Short mmCIF file of C-alpha atoms (C1' of nucleotides) in Angstrom, two decimals:
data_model
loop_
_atom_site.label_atom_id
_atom_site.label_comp_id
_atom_site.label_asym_id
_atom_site.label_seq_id
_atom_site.Cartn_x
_atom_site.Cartn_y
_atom_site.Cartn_z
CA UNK A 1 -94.99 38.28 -16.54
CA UNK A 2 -97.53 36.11 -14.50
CA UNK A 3 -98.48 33.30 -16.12
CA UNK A 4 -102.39 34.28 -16.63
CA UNK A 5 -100.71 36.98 -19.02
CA UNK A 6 -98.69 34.64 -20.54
CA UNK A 7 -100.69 31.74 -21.57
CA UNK A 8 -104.38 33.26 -21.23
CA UNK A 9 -105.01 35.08 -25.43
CA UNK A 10 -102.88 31.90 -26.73
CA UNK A 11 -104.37 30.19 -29.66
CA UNK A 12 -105.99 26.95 -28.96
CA UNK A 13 -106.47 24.11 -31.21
CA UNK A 14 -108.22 21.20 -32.14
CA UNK A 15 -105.82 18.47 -31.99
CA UNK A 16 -106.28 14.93 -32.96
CA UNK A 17 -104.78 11.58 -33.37
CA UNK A 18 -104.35 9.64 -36.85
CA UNK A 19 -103.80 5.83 -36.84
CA UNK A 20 -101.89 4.07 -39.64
CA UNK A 21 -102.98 0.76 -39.15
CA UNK A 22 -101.13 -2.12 -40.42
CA UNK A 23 -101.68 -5.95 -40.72
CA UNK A 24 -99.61 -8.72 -42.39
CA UNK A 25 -102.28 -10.03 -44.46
CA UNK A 26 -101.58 -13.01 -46.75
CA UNK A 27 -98.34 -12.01 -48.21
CA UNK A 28 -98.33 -8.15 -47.81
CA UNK A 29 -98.39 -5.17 -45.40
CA UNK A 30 -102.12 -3.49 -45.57
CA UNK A 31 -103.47 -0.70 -44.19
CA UNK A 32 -106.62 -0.22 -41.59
CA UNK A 33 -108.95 2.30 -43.74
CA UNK A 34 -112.17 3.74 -42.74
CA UNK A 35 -115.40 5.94 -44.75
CA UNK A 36 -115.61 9.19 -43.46
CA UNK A 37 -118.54 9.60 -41.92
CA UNK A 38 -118.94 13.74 -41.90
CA UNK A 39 -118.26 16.54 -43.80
CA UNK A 40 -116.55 17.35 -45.27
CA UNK A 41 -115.04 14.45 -47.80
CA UNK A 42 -118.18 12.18 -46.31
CA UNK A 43 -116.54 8.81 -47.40
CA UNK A 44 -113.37 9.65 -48.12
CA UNK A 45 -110.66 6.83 -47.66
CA UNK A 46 -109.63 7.78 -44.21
CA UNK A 47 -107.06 7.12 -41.32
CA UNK A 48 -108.58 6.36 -37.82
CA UNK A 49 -108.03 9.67 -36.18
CA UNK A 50 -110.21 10.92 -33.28
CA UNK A 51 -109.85 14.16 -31.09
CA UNK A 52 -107.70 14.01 -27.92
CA UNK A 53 -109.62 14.51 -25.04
CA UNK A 54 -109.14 17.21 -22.41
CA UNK A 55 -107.97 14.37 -19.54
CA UNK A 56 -105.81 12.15 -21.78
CA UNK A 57 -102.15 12.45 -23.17
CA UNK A 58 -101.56 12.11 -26.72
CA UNK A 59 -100.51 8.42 -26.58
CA UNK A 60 -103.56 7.53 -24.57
CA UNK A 61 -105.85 9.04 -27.24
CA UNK A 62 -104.31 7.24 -29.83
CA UNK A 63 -104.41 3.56 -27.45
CA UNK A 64 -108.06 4.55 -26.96
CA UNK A 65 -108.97 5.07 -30.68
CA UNK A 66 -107.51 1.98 -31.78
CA UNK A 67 -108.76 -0.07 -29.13
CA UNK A 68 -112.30 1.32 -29.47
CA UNK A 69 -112.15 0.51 -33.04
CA UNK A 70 -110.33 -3.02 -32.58
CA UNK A 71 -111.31 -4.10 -29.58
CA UNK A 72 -107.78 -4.95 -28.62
CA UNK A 73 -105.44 -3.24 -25.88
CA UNK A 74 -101.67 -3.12 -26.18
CA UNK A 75 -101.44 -2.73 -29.99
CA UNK A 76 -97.54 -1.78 -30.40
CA UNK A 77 -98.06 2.06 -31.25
CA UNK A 78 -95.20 4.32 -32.20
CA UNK A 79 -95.72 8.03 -32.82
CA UNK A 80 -94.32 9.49 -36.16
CA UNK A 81 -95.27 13.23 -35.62
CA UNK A 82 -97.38 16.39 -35.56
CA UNK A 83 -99.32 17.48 -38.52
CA UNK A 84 -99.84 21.17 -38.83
CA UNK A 85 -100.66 22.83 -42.11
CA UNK A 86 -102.87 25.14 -41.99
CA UNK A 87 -105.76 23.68 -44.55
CA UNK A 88 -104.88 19.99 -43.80
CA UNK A 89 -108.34 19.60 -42.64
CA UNK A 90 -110.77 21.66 -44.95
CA UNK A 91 -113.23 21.57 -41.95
CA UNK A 92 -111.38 23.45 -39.65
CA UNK A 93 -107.61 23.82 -38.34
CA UNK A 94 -106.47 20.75 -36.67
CA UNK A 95 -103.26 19.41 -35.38
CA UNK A 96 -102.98 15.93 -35.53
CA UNK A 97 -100.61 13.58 -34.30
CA UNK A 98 -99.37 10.37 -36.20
CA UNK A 99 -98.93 7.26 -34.93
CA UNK A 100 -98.15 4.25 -36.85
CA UNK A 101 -100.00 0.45 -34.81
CA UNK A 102 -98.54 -3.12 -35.59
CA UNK A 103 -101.23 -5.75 -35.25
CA UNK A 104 -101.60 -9.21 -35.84
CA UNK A 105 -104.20 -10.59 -37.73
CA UNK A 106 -104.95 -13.18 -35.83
CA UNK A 107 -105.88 -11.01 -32.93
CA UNK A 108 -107.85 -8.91 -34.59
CA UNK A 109 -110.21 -11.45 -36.56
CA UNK A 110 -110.59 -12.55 -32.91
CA UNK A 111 -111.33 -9.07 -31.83
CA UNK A 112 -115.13 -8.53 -31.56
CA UNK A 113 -115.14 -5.18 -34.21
CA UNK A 114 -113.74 -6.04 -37.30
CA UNK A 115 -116.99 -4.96 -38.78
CA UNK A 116 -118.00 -1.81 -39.59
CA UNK A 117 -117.02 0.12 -42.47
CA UNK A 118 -113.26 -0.31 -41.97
CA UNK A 119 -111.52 -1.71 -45.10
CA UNK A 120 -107.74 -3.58 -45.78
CA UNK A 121 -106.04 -2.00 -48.55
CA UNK A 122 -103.00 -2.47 -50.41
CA UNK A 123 -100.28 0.11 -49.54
CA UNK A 124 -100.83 1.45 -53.04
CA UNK A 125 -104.22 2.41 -52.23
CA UNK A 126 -103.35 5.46 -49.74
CA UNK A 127 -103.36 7.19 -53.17
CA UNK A 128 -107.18 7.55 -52.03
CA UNK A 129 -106.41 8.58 -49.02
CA UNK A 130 -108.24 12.33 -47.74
CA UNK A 131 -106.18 15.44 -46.68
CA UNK A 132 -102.56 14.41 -45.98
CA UNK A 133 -103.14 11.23 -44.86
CA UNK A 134 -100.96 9.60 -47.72
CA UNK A 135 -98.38 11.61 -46.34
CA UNK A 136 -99.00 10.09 -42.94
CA UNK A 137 -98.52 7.01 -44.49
CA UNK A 138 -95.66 7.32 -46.58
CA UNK A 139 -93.63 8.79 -43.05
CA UNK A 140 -95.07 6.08 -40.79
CA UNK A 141 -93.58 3.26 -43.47
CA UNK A 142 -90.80 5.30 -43.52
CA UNK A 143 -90.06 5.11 -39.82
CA UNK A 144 -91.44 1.53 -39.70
CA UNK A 145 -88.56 0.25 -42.37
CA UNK A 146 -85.88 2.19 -40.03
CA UNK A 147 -87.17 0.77 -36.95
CA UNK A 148 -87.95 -2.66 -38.18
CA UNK A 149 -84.39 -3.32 -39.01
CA UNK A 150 -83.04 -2.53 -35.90
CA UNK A 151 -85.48 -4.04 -33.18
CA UNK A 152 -87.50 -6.64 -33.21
CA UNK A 153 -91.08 -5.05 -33.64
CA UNK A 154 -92.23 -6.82 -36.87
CA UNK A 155 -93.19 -9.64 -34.47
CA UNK A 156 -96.21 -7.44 -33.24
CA UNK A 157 -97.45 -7.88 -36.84
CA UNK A 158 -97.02 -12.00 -37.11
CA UNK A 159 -99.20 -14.15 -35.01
CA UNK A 160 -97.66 -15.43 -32.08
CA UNK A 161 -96.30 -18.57 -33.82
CA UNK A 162 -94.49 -18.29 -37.03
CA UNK A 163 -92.63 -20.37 -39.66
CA UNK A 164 -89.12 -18.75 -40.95
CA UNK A 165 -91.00 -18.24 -44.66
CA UNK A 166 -93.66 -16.34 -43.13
CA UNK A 167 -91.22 -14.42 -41.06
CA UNK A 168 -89.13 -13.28 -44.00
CA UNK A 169 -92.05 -12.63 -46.70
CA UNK A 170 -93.08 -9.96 -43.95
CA UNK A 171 -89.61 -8.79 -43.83
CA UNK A 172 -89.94 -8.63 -47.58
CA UNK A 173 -92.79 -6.83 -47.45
CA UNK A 174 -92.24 -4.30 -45.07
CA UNK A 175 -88.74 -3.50 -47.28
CA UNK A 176 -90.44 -3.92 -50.34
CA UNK A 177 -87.52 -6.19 -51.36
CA UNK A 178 -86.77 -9.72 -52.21
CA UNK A 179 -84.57 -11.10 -49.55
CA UNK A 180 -82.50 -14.37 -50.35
CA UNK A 181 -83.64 -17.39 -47.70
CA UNK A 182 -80.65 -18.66 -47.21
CA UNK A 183 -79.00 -15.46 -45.82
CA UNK A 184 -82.00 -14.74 -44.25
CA UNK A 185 -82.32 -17.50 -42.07
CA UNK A 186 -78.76 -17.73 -41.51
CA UNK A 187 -79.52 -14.24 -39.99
CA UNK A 188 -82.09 -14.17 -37.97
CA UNK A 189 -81.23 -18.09 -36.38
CA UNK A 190 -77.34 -16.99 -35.44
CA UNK A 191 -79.17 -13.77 -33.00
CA UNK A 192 -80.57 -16.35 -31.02
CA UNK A 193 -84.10 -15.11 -30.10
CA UNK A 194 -86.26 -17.57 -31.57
CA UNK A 195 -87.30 -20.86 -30.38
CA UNK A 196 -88.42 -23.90 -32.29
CA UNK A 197 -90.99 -25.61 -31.46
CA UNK A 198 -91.38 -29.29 -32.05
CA UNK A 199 -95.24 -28.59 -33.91
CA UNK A 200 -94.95 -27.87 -38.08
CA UNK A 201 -97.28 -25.57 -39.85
CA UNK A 202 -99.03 -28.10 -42.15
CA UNK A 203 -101.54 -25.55 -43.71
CA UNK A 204 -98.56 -24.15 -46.56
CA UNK A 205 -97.06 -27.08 -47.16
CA UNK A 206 -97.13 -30.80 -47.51
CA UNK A 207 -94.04 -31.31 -45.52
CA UNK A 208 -94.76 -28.88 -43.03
CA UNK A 209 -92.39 -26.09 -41.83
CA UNK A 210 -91.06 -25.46 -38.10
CA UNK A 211 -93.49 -23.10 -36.16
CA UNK A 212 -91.05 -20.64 -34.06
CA UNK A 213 -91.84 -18.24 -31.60
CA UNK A 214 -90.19 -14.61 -30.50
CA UNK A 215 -88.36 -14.99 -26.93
CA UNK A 216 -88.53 -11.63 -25.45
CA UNK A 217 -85.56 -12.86 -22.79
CA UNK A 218 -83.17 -14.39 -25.17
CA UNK A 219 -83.44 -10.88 -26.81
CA UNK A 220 -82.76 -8.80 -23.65
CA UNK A 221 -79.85 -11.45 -23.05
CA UNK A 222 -78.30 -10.83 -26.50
CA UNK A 223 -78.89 -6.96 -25.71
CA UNK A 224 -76.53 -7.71 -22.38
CA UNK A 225 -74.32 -9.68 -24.89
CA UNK A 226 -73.45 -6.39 -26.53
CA UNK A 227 -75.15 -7.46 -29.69
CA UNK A 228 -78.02 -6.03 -31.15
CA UNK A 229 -81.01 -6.84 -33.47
CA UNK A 230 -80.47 -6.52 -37.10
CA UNK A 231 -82.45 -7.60 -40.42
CA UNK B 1 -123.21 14.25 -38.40
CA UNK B 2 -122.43 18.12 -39.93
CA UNK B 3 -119.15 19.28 -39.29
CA UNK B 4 -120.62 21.59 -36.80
CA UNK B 5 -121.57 19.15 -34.95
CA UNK B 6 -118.46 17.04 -34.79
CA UNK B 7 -115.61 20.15 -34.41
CA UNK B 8 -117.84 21.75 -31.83
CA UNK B 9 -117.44 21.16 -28.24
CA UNK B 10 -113.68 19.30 -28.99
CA UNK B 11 -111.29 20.20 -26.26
CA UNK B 12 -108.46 22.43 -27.53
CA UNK B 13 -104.93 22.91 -26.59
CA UNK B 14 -102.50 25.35 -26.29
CA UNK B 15 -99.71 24.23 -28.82
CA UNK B 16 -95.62 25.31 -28.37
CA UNK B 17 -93.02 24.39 -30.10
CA UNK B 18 -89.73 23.79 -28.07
CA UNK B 19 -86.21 23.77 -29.77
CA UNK B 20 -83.55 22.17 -29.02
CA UNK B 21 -80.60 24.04 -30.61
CA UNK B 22 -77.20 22.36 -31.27
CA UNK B 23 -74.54 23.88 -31.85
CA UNK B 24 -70.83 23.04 -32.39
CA UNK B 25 -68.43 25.20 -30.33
CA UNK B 26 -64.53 24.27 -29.49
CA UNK B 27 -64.98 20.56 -29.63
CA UNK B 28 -68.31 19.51 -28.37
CA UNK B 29 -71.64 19.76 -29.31
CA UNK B 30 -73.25 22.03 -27.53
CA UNK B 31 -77.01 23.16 -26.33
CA UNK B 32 -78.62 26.81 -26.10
CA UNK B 33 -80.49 27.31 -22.95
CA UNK B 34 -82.38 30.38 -21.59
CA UNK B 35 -83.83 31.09 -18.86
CA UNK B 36 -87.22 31.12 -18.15
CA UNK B 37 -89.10 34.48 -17.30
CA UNK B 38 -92.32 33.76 -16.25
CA UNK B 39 -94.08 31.49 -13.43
CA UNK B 40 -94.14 28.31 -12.77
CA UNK B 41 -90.06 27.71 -12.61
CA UNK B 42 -88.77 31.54 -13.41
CA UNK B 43 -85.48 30.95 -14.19
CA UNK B 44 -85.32 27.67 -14.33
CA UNK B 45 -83.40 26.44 -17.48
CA UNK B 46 -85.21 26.17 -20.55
CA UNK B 47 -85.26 24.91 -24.19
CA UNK B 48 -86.60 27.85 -26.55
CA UNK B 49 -89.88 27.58 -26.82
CA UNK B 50 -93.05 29.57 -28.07
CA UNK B 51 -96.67 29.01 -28.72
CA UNK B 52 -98.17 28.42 -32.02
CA UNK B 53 -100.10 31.02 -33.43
CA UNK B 54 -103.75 30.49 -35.45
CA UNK B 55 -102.39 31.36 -38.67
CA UNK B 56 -99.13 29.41 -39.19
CA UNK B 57 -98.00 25.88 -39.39
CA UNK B 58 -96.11 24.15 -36.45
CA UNK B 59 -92.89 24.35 -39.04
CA UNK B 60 -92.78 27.88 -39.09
CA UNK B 61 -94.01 28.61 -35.60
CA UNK B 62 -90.35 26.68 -34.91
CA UNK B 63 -89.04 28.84 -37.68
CA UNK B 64 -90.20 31.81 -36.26
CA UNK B 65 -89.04 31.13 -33.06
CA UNK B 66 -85.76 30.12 -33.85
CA UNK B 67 -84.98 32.85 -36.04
CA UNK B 68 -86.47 35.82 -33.84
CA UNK B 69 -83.51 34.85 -31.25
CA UNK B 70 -81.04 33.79 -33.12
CA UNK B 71 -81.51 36.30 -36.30
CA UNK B 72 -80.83 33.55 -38.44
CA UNK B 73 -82.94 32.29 -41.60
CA UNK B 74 -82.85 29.17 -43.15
CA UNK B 75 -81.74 26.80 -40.19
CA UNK B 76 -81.63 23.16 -40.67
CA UNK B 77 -84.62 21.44 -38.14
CA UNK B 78 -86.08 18.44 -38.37
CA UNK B 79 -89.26 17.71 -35.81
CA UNK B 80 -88.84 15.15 -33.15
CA UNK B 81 -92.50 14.77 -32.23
CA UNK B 82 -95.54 15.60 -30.04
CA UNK B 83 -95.07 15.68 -25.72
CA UNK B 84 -98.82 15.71 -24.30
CA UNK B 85 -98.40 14.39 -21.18
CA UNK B 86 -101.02 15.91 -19.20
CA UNK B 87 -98.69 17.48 -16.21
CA UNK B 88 -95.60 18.45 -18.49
CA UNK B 89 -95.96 21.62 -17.68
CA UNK B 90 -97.28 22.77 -14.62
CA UNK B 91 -99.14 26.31 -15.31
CA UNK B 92 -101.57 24.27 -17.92
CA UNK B 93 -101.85 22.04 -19.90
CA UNK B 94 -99.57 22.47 -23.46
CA UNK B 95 -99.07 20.54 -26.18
CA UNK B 96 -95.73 20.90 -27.60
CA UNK B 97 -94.14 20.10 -30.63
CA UNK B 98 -90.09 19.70 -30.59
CA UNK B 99 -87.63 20.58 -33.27
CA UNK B 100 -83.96 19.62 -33.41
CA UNK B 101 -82.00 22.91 -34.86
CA UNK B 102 -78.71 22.62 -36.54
CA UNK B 103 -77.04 25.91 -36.62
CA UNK B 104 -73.05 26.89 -37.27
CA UNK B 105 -71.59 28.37 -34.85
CA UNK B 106 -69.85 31.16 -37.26
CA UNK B 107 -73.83 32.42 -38.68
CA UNK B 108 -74.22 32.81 -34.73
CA UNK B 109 -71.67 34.72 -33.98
CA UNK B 110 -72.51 37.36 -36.96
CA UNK B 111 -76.18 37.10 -35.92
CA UNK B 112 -77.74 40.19 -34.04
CA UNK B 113 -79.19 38.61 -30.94
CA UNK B 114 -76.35 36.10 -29.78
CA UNK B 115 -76.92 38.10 -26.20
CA UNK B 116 -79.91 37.92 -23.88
CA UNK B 117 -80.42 35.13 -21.25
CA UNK B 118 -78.96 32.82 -23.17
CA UNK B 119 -76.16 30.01 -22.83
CA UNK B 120 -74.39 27.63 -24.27
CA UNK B 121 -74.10 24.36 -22.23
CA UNK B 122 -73.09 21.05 -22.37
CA UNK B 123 -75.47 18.08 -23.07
CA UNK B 124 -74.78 16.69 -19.93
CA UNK B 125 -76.46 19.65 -18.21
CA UNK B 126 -79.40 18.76 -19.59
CA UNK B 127 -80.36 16.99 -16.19
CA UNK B 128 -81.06 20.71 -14.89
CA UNK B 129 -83.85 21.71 -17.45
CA UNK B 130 -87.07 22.32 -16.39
CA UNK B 131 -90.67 19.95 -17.21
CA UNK B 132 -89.47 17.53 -19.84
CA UNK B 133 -87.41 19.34 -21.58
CA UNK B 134 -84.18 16.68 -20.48
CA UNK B 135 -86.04 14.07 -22.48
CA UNK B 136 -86.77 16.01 -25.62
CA UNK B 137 -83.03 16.69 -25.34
CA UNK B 138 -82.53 13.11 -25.51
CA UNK B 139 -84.87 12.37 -27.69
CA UNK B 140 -83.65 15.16 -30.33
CA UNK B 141 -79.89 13.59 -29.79
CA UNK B 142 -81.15 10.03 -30.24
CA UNK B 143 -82.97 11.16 -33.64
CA UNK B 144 -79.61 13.05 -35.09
CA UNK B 145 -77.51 10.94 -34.55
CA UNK B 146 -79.60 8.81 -36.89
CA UNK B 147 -80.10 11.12 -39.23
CA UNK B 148 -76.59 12.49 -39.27
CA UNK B 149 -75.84 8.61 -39.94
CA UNK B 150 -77.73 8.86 -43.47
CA UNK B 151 -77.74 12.05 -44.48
CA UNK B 152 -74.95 14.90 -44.32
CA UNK B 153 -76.52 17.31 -42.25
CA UNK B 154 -73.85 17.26 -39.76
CA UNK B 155 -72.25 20.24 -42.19
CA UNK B 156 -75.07 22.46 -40.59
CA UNK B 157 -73.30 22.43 -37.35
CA UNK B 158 -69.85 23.59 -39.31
CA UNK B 159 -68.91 26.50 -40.86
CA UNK B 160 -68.93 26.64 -44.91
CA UNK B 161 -65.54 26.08 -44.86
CA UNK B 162 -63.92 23.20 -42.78
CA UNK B 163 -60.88 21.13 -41.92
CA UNK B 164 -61.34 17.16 -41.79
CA UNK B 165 -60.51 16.75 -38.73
CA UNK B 166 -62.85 19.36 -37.31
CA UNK B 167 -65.35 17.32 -39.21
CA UNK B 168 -64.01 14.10 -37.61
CA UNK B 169 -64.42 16.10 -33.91
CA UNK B 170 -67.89 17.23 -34.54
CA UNK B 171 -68.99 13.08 -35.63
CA UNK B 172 -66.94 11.91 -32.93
CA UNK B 173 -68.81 14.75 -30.51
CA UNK B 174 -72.31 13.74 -32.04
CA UNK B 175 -71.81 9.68 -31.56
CA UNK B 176 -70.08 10.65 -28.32
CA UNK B 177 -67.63 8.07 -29.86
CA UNK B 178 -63.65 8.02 -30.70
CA UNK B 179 -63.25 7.31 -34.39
CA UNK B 180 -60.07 6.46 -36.19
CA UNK B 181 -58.76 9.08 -38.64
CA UNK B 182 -57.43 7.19 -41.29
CA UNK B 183 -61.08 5.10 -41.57
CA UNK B 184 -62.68 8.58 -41.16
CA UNK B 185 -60.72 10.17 -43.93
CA UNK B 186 -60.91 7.13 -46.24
CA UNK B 187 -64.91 7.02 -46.02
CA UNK B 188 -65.78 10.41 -45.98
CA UNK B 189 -63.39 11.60 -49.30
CA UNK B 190 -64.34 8.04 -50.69
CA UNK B 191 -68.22 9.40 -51.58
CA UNK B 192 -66.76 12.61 -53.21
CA UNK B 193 -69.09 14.92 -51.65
CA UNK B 194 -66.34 17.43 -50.66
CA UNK B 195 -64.42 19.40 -52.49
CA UNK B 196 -61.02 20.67 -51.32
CA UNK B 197 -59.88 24.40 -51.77
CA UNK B 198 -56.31 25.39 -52.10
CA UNK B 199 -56.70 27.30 -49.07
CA UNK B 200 -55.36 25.99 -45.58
CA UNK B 201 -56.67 26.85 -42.30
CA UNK B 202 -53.06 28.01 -39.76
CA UNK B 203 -54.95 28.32 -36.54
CA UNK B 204 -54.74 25.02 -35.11
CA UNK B 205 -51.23 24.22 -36.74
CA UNK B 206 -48.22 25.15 -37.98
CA UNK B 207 -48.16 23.35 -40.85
CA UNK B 208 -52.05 24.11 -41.66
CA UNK B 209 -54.62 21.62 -42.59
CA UNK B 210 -56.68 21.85 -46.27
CA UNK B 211 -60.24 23.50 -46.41
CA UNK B 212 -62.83 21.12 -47.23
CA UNK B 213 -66.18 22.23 -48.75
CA UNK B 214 -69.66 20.43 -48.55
CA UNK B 215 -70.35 19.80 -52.14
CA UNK B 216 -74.23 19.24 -52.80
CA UNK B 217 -73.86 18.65 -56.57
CA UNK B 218 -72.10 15.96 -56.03
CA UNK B 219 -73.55 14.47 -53.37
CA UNK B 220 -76.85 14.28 -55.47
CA UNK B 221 -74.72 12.53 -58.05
CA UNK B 222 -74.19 10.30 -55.59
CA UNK B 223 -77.38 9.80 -55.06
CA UNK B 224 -77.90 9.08 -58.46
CA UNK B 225 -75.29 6.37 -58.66
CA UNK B 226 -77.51 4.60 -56.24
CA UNK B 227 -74.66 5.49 -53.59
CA UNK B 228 -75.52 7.04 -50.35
CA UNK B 229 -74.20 8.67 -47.62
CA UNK B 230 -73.16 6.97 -44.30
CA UNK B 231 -70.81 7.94 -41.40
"C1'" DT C 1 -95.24 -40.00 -58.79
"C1'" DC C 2 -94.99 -35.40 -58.78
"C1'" DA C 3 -95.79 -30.64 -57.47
"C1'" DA C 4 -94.75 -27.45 -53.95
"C1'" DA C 5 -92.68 -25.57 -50.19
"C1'" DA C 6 -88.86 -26.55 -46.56
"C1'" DG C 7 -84.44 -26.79 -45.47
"C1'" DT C 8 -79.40 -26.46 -45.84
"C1'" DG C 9 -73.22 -24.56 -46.92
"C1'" DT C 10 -69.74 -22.65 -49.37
"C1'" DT C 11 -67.24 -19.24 -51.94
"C1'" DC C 12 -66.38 -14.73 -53.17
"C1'" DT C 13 -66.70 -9.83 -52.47
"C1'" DT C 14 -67.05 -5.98 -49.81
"C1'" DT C 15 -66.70 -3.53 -45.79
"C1'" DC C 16 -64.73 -2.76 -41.30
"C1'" DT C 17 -61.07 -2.56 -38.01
"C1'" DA C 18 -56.68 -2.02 -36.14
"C1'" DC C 19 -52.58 0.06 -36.35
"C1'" DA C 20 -47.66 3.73 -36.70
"C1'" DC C 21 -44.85 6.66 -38.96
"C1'" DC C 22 -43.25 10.79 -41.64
"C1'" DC C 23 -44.40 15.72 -42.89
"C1'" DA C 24 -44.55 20.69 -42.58
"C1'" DT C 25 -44.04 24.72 -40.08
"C1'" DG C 26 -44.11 28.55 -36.56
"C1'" DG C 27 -42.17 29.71 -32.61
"C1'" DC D 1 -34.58 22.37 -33.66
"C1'" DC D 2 -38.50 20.70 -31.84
"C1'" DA D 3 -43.33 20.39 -30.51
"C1'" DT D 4 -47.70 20.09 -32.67
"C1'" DG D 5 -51.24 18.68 -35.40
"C1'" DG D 6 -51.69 16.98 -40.58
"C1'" DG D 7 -51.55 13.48 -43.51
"C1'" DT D 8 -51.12 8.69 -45.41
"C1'" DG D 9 -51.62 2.58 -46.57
"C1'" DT D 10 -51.97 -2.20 -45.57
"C1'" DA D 11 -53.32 -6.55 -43.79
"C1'" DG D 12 -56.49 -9.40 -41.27
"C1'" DA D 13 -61.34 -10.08 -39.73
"C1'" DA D 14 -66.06 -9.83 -40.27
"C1'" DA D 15 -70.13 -9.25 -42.67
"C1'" DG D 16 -72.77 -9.46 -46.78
"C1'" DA D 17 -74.09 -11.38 -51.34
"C1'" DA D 18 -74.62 -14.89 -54.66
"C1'" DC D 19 -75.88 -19.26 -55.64
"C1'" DA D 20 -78.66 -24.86 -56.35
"C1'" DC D 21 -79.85 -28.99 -54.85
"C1'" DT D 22 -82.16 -32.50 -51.69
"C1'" DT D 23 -86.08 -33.57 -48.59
"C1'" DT D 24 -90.77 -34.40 -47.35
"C1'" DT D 25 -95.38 -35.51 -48.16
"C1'" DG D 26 -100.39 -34.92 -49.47
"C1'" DA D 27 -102.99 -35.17 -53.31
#
DNA sequence: TCAAAAGTGTTCTTTCTACACCCATGG
DNA sequence: CCATGGGTGTAGAAAGAACACTTTTGA
């Protein structure tokens, strides 16, 4: 069969991308949600999706959406699948493609967006969410738990300086799970990939706490160690 | 905007799904290839793969293609996720979707098809397939042996009825790992999933080894006393 | 001076790892 | 009778879980 025969009379679809966008806000994970701005479900409690273009790959679509919206390029991005039902959007078929994007919140209140109709919600709120985006959601967290406990992504979500209490209430928050602080730090100190620096975070308390800071290479040397992330 | 508006004039894609189908044959896992038929790369060594049609979900386009070669219903898959990269295969651009399938290799054997192009290889010849079909291979392992970490799904690969030490082969074959058989034994009888049958299997000794049996009852009461599976 | 968060060790329990011999049977 | 794979327990090491008090300091 030449290939004219074979692919030409294929069905072609609209295919987008679908952002879960999470921030460590205060104490808790929240979610990046938008208005929907067309029909149909005109402000619905939406994902950031767009439509992949024609010259871009599927992770470049989903790089350009966020950054459009942000304002910020090399958001850590992870892709959690391909949404197909059938009616998923009542507009018209579309396949979308899932990606979950860490971000700190200190970039983005520096980021020149931030305005526009886009909203932080509690995790509880994708309830609201249109079409299957609660789904979306649920699966990114899903994957996010798995893969926060075995590298060291959460960092993407914590500015680039850090105390050990902020550290572990994001810990706590991504596993939705108290986590004891003694353990904890006991933990994450004995792996060896933070540094301390000599400046205290003042702002949450009166005697200040250690600011620390991710070291990519003491993390690729404990990799070479034979040892390997774990919280 | 109407919905007119903002559907029309989107790019769309051709959308396959491309399986990578494990089985478990003498003591390895192995992989089904075929070989393509049609231009670019006839002949060149392939995962299974089909495009989606209009009027079915990316799940059963996989289903559907899975089943129409092997003549099997019901196979375990779980999706990997979304390739788009815009050169990944060279006759045009295609958007596929990859699935992981778990299927014994006893159902195969009674299945109808079992002949055309196909072939059973080792993972390691996964360096000869064509596009990127080597990294969806390694993707798909990476992902099961995750999964078949948490969640007993590695019985797919076995028939209904099985000895422990083929069960011990098949995790040692998926981990591509040596593991000792008195801390395999302990663990896996220790969560009660399986049930033993009187029966012994005499092929692969003289003095016979017990039948196990996957028992989903009671790995849901498992479940429910906040146990869970790991290997 | 006191409220509020930071910081710090030890004990016990559980899980993991390493390891070697006897058993049953068909040929 | 013997070669082959089947089956079994224990002890030491490592990791995980539980737990409470002292320190610092700005208000």
């Amino acid at each position: 069969m030449t290939p004219q025969n074979f692919y030409k009379g294929q069905a072609r679809f609209l295919v987008s991308v679908d952002c879960v966008i999470l921030g460590f806000i205060g104490n808790d994970i929240k979610l990046l949600t938008f208005r929907r701005k067309i029909e149909p479900n005109v402000g619905g409690l939406s994902l950031l999706g767009g439509f992949v273009y024609e010259d871009e790959t599927i992770d470049e679509a989903a790089n350009r959406v966020v950054s459009a919206l942000t304002g910020l390029d090399n958001v850590y991005m992870d892709q959690v699948g391909a949404y197909g039902n059938l009616d998923r959007d009542p507009g018209e078929r579309v396949i979308s493609v899932v990606y979950y994007a860490l971000i700190s919140i200190d970039d983005y209140k520096n980021s020149i967006i931030s305005a526009s109709d886009s909203q932080w919600v509690n995790l509880d709120r994708a309830e609201e969410l249109i079409f299957d985006h609660k789904q979306m959601v649920d699966d990114a967290i899903t994957q996010l738990r798995q893969q926060a406990a075995l590298f060291p992504i959460g960092f993407n979500l914590l500015p680039e300086r850090f105390t050990l209490t902020q550290l572990q209430t994001l810990y706590e928050s991504i596993y939705a799970e108290k986590l004891d602080k003694r353990n904890f730090r006991k933990k994450i100190l004995s792996m060896n990939i933070l540094e301390r620096l000599d400046e205290k975070d003042k702002i949450n308390s009166k005697r200040g706490a250690y600011y620390f800071v991710f070291n990519k290479e003491k993390y690729e040397e404990m990799l070479r160690r034979g040892s390997s992330f774990s919280i």
